[in-house]
Amino acid sequence: MLSVCQVPLADGKSMQQTISILYNKLEQLGAVKQERFTVDCETYHATGNPTILLYVMHNSKTPLSCLLKSHFQNAKGLKVESCGSHYHYYYFLIKVVSRGISVEVMYCNCVVPGDCWNLMKEFMQSFLGPSITELPSVFATMPVGLYAPADCVDTMTQYLKLFSKVRKQQVLPGTTLWVK
């Protein structure tokens, strides 16, 4: 089971200070810092019809999860990239994006979202505070079943929602946003 969430700035702190606070909280819990990761999203539009969009997402942890059709062309200035540090804490994998603050948490011992959400929520609240309250909508709307990290659809759906929020908040037309 995996959850991606946006994290608000700590009171009176800058973005970098908030990231440092998250890193420190994870390390105080005993999480071990691992390699860096990258998730990005490129937006393409149909040739001759810019209202039809295709989102091509890449995840450095699952490099074969990319799809691109020749009937689409790159929509200039609409690439969003998130990079950050990856932590390991017992059965949890935690990825902290170092700009545009978001956190991805994966509980490796359970593949039925409804069975492990309360445990994940409690763990996430231990370093993010009480702002984490509900099951991500991608899991709330799916029929009861298994989460399959190999297909990445649930994860990429959550990142796409996050990237859409970031674009609306920070991007002017014709510019490129790099969230690192």
Coordinates of N, CA and C in Angstrom, one line a residue, residues 49-150:
N49 N -5.0 18.6 -32.2 CA -6.1 18.8 -31.2 C -5.5 18.9 -29.8
P50 N -5.1 20.2 -29.4 CA -4.4 20.4 -28.1 C -5.3 20.1 -26.9
T51 N -6.6 19.9 -27.1 CA -7.4 19.6 -25.9 C -7.3 18.2 -25.4
I52 N -6.8 17.3 -26.2 CA -6.6 15.9 -25.8 C -5.2 15.7 -25.3
L53 N -5.1 15.4 -24.0 CA -3.8 15.3 -23.4 C -3.4 13.9 -23.0
L54 N -2.1 13.7 -23.1 CA -1.5 12.4 -22.6 C -0.4 12.7 -21.6
Y55 N -0.4 12.1 -20.5 CA 0.5 12.3 -19.4 C 1.5 11.1 -19.4
V56 N 2.8 11.4 -19.6 CA 3.8 10.4 -19.6 C 4.6 10.5 -18.3
M57 N 4.5 9.5 -17.5 CA 5.1 9.6 -16.2 C 6.3 8.6 -16.1
H58 N 7.3 9.0 -15.4 CA 8.5 8.2 -15.2 C 8.8 8.1 -13.7
N59 N 9.2 7.0 -13.2 CA 9.5 6.8 -11.8 C 10.8 6.0 -11.8
S60 N 11.9 6.6 -11.2 CA 13.2 6.0 -11.2 C 13.2 4.6 -10.5
K61 N 12.2 4.4 -9.6 CA 12.1 3.1 -8.9 C 11.5 2.0 -9.8
T62 N 10.7 2.4 -10.8 CA 10.1 1.5 -11.8 C 10.3 2.0 -13.2
P63 N 11.5 1.9 -13.7 CA 11.9 2.5 -15.0 C 11.1 2.0 -16.2
L64 N 10.5 0.9 -16.1 CA 9.8 0.3 -17.3 C 8.3 0.8 -17.3
S65 N 7.9 1.7 -16.5 CA 6.5 2.1 -16.4 C 6.2 3.3 -17.3
C66 N 6.9 3.5 -18.4 CA 6.7 4.6 -19.3 C 6.0 4.2 -20.6
L67 N 5.1 5.1 -21.1 CA 4.3 4.8 -22.3 C 4.2 6.1 -23.1
L68 N 4.5 6.0 -24.4 CA 4.4 7.2 -25.2 C 3.9 6.8 -26.6
K69 N 2.9 7.5 -27.1 CA 2.3 7.2 -28.5 C 2.9 8.3 -29.5
S70 N 3.0 7.9 -30.7 CA 3.5 8.8 -31.8 C 2.5 9.8 -32.2
H71 N 1.3 9.7 -31.8 CA 0.2 10.6 -32.2 C 0.2 11.9 -31.3
F72 N 1.1 12.0 -30.4 CA 1.1 13.1 -29.5 C 2.4 13.9 -29.6
Q73 N 2.4 15.2 -29.3 CA 3.6 16.0 -29.3 C 3.7 16.7 -28.0
N74 N 4.9 17.0 -27.6 CA 5.2 17.6 -26.3 C 4.5 18.9 -26.2
A75 N 3.8 19.2 -25.1 CA 3.2 20.5 -24.8 C 4.3 21.2 -24.0
K76 N 4.9 22.2 -24.7 CA 6.0 22.9 -24.1 C 5.7 23.5 -22.8
G77 N 6.7 23.4 -21.9 CA 6.6 24.0 -20.6 C 5.7 23.3 -19.5
L78 N 5.3 22.1 -19.8 CA 4.5 21.4 -18.9 C 5.1 20.1 -18.3
K79 N 6.4 20.2 -18.1 CA 7.1 19.1 -17.4 C 7.2 19.4 -15.9
V80 N 6.9 18.5 -15.1 CA 7.0 18.6 -13.7 C 7.9 17.4 -13.2
E81 N 8.9 17.7 -12.4 CA 9.8 16.7 -11.9 C 9.9 16.8 -10.4
S82 N 9.8 15.7 -9.7 CA 10.0 15.7 -8.2 C 11.2 14.8 -7.9
C83 N 12.1 15.2 -7.2 CA 13.3 14.5 -6.7 C 13.4 14.6 -5.2
G84 N 14.0 13.6 -4.6 CA 14.2 13.7 -3.2 C 14.9 12.5 -2.6
S85 N 15.0 12.4 -1.3 CA 15.7 11.3 -0.6 C 14.7 10.2 -0.3
H86 N 15.2 9.0 -0.3 CA 14.5 7.8 0.0 C 14.9 7.2 1.3
Y87 N 14.0 6.9 2.3 CA 14.3 6.4 3.6 C 13.7 5.0 3.7
H88 N 14.3 4.2 4.6 CA 13.8 2.8 4.9 C 13.7 2.7 6.4
Y89 N 12.5 2.3 6.8 CA 12.2 2.2 8.3 C 11.4 0.9 8.5
Y90 N 12.0 -0.1 8.9 CA 11.4 -1.5 9.1 C 10.7 -1.8 7.8
Y91 N 9.3 -1.9 7.8 CA 8.6 -2.3 6.6 C 8.0 -1.1 5.8
F92 N 8.5 0.1 6.1 CA 8.1 1.3 5.5 C 9.2 1.8 4.6
L93 N 8.8 2.3 3.4 CA 9.7 3.0 2.5 C 9.1 4.4 2.4
I94 N 9.9 5.4 2.7 CA 9.5 6.8 2.7 C 10.3 7.6 1.7
K95 N 9.6 8.4 0.9 CA 10.3 9.3 -0.1 C 9.9 10.7 0.2
V96 N 10.9 11.6 0.5 CA 10.6 13.0 0.8 C 11.1 13.8 -0.3
V97 N 10.2 14.6 -1.0 CA 10.6 15.4 -2.1 C 11.1 16.7 -1.5
S98 N 12.3 17.1 -2.0 CA 13.0 18.2 -1.3 C 12.6 19.6 -1.8
R99 N 11.6 19.7 -2.6 CA 11.1 21.0 -2.9 C 9.7 20.8 -3.4
G100 N 8.7 21.7 -3.0 CA 7.3 21.4 -3.3 C 6.7 20.4 -2.4
I101 N 7.2 20.3 -1.3 CA 7.1 19.3 -0.3 C 5.9 18.3 -0.4
S102 N 6.3 17.1 -0.7 CA 5.4 16.0 -0.7 C 6.1 14.7 -0.1
V103 N 5.4 13.8 0.4 CA 5.9 12.6 1.0 C 5.2 11.4 0.4
E104 N 5.9 10.4 0.0 CA 5.4 9.1 -0.4 C 5.7 8.1 0.6
V105 N 4.8 7.4 1.1 CA 5.0 6.3 2.1 C 4.4 5.0 1.6
M106 N 5.2 4.0 1.7 CA 4.8 2.6 1.3 C 5.0 1.7 2.4
Y107 N 3.9 0.9 2.7 CA 4.0 -0.1 3.7 C 4.1 -1.4 3.0
C108 N 5.2 -2.1 3.1 CA 5.6 -3.2 2.2 C 4.9 -4.5 2.6
N109 N 4.4 -4.6 3.8 CA 3.8 -5.9 4.3 C 2.3 -6.1 4.0
C110 N 1.7 -5.2 3.3 CA 0.3 -5.4 3.1 C -0.1 -4.9 1.7
V111 N -1.0 -5.6 1.0 CA -1.4 -5.2 -0.3 C -2.9 -5.0 -0.4
V112 N -3.6 -5.0 0.7 CA -5.0 -4.7 0.8 C -5.1 -3.3 1.5
P113 N -5.4 -2.2 0.7 CA -5.4 -0.9 1.3 C -6.3 -0.7 2.6
G114 N -7.5 -1.3 2.6 CA -8.3 -1.2 3.7 C -7.8 -1.8 5.0
D115 N -7.0 -2.8 4.8 CA -6.4 -3.6 6.0 C -5.3 -2.9 6.7
C116 N -4.6 -2.0 6.0 CA -3.4 -1.4 6.6 C -3.4 0.1 6.7
W117 N -4.5 0.8 6.2 CA -4.5 2.2 6.2 C -4.3 2.8 7.6
N118 N -5.0 2.3 8.6 CA -4.9 2.8 10.0 C -3.4 2.8 10.5
L119 N -2.7 1.7 10.2 CA -1.3 1.6 10.6 C -0.5 2.6 9.8
M120 N -0.7 2.7 8.5 CA 0.0 3.7 7.7 C -0.2 5.1 8.2
K121 N -1.5 5.4 8.5 CA -1.9 6.8 9.0 C -1.2 7.1 10.3
E122 N -1.2 6.1 11.2 CA -0.5 6.3 12.5 C 1.0 6.6 12.3
F123 N 1.6 5.8 11.4 CA 3.0 6.0 11.1 C 3.3 7.4 10.5
M124 N 2.5 7.8 9.5 CA 2.7 9.0 8.9 C 2.4 10.2 9.8
Q125 N 1.5 10.1 10.7 CA 1.2 11.1 11.7 C 2.3 11.3 12.7
S126 N 3.2 10.2 12.9 CA 4.3 10.3 13.8 C 5.3 11.3 13.4
F127 N 5.4 11.6 12.1 CA 6.4 12.6 11.6 C 5.8 13.7 10.8
L128 N 4.5 13.6 10.4 CA 3.8 14.6 9.6 C 2.8 15.4 10.4
G129 N 2.4 14.9 11.6 CA 1.4 15.5 12.4 C 0.0 15.0 12.0
P130 N -1.0 15.6 12.6 CA -2.4 15.1 12.4 C -3.1 15.4 11.1
S131 N -2.4 16.0 10.1 CA -3.0 16.4 8.9 C -3.4 15.2 8.0
I132 N -2.8 14.0 8.3 CA -3.1 12.8 7.5 C -4.4 12.2 8.2
T133 N -5.5 12.2 7.5 CA -6.7 11.7 8.1 C -7.5 10.7 7.3
E134 N -7.4 10.7 6.0 CA -8.2 9.8 5.2 C -7.4 9.0 4.2
L135 N -8.0 7.9 3.8 CA -7.5 7.0 2.8 C -7.4 7.8 1.5
P136 N -6.3 7.7 0.7 CA -6.2 8.4 -0.6 C -7.4 8.0 -1.5
S137 N -7.9 9.0 -2.2 CA -9.1 8.8 -3.0 C -9.0 7.6 -4.0
V138 N -7.7 7.4 -4.5 CA -7.5 6.4 -5.5 C -7.9 5.0 -4.9
F139 N -7.7 4.8 -3.6 CA -8.0 3.6 -2.9 C -9.4 3.6 -2.4
A140 N -10.0 4.7 -2.0 CA -11.3 4.8 -1.5 C -12.4 4.4 -2.6
T141 N -12.0 4.7 -3.9 CA -13.0 4.5 -4.9 C -12.8 3.2 -5.6
M142 N -11.7 2.5 -5.3 CA -11.5 1.2 -6.0 C -12.3 0.1 -5.3
P143 N -12.7 -1.0 -6.0 CA -13.3 -2.1 -5.3 C -12.3 -2.8 -4.4
V144 N -12.8 -3.5 -3.4 CA -11.9 -4.2 -2.5 C -11.0 -5.1 -3.3
G145 N -9.8 -5.0 -3.1 CA -8.8 -5.8 -3.8 C -7.4 -5.5 -3.4
L146 N -6.5 -6.0 -4.2 CA -5.1 -5.9 -3.9 C -4.5 -4.7 -4.5
Y147 N -3.5 -4.0 -3.8 CA -2.7 -3.0 -4.3 C -1.5 -3.7 -5.0
A148 N -1.2 -3.4 -6.2 CA -0.1 -4.1 -6.9 C 1.0 -3.0 -7.3
P149 N 2.1 -2.9 -6.5 CA 3.1 -1.9 -6.8 C 3.7 -2.1 -8.1
A150 N 3.7 -3.3 -8.7 CA 4.4 -3.6 -10.0 C 3.7 -2.8 -11.1

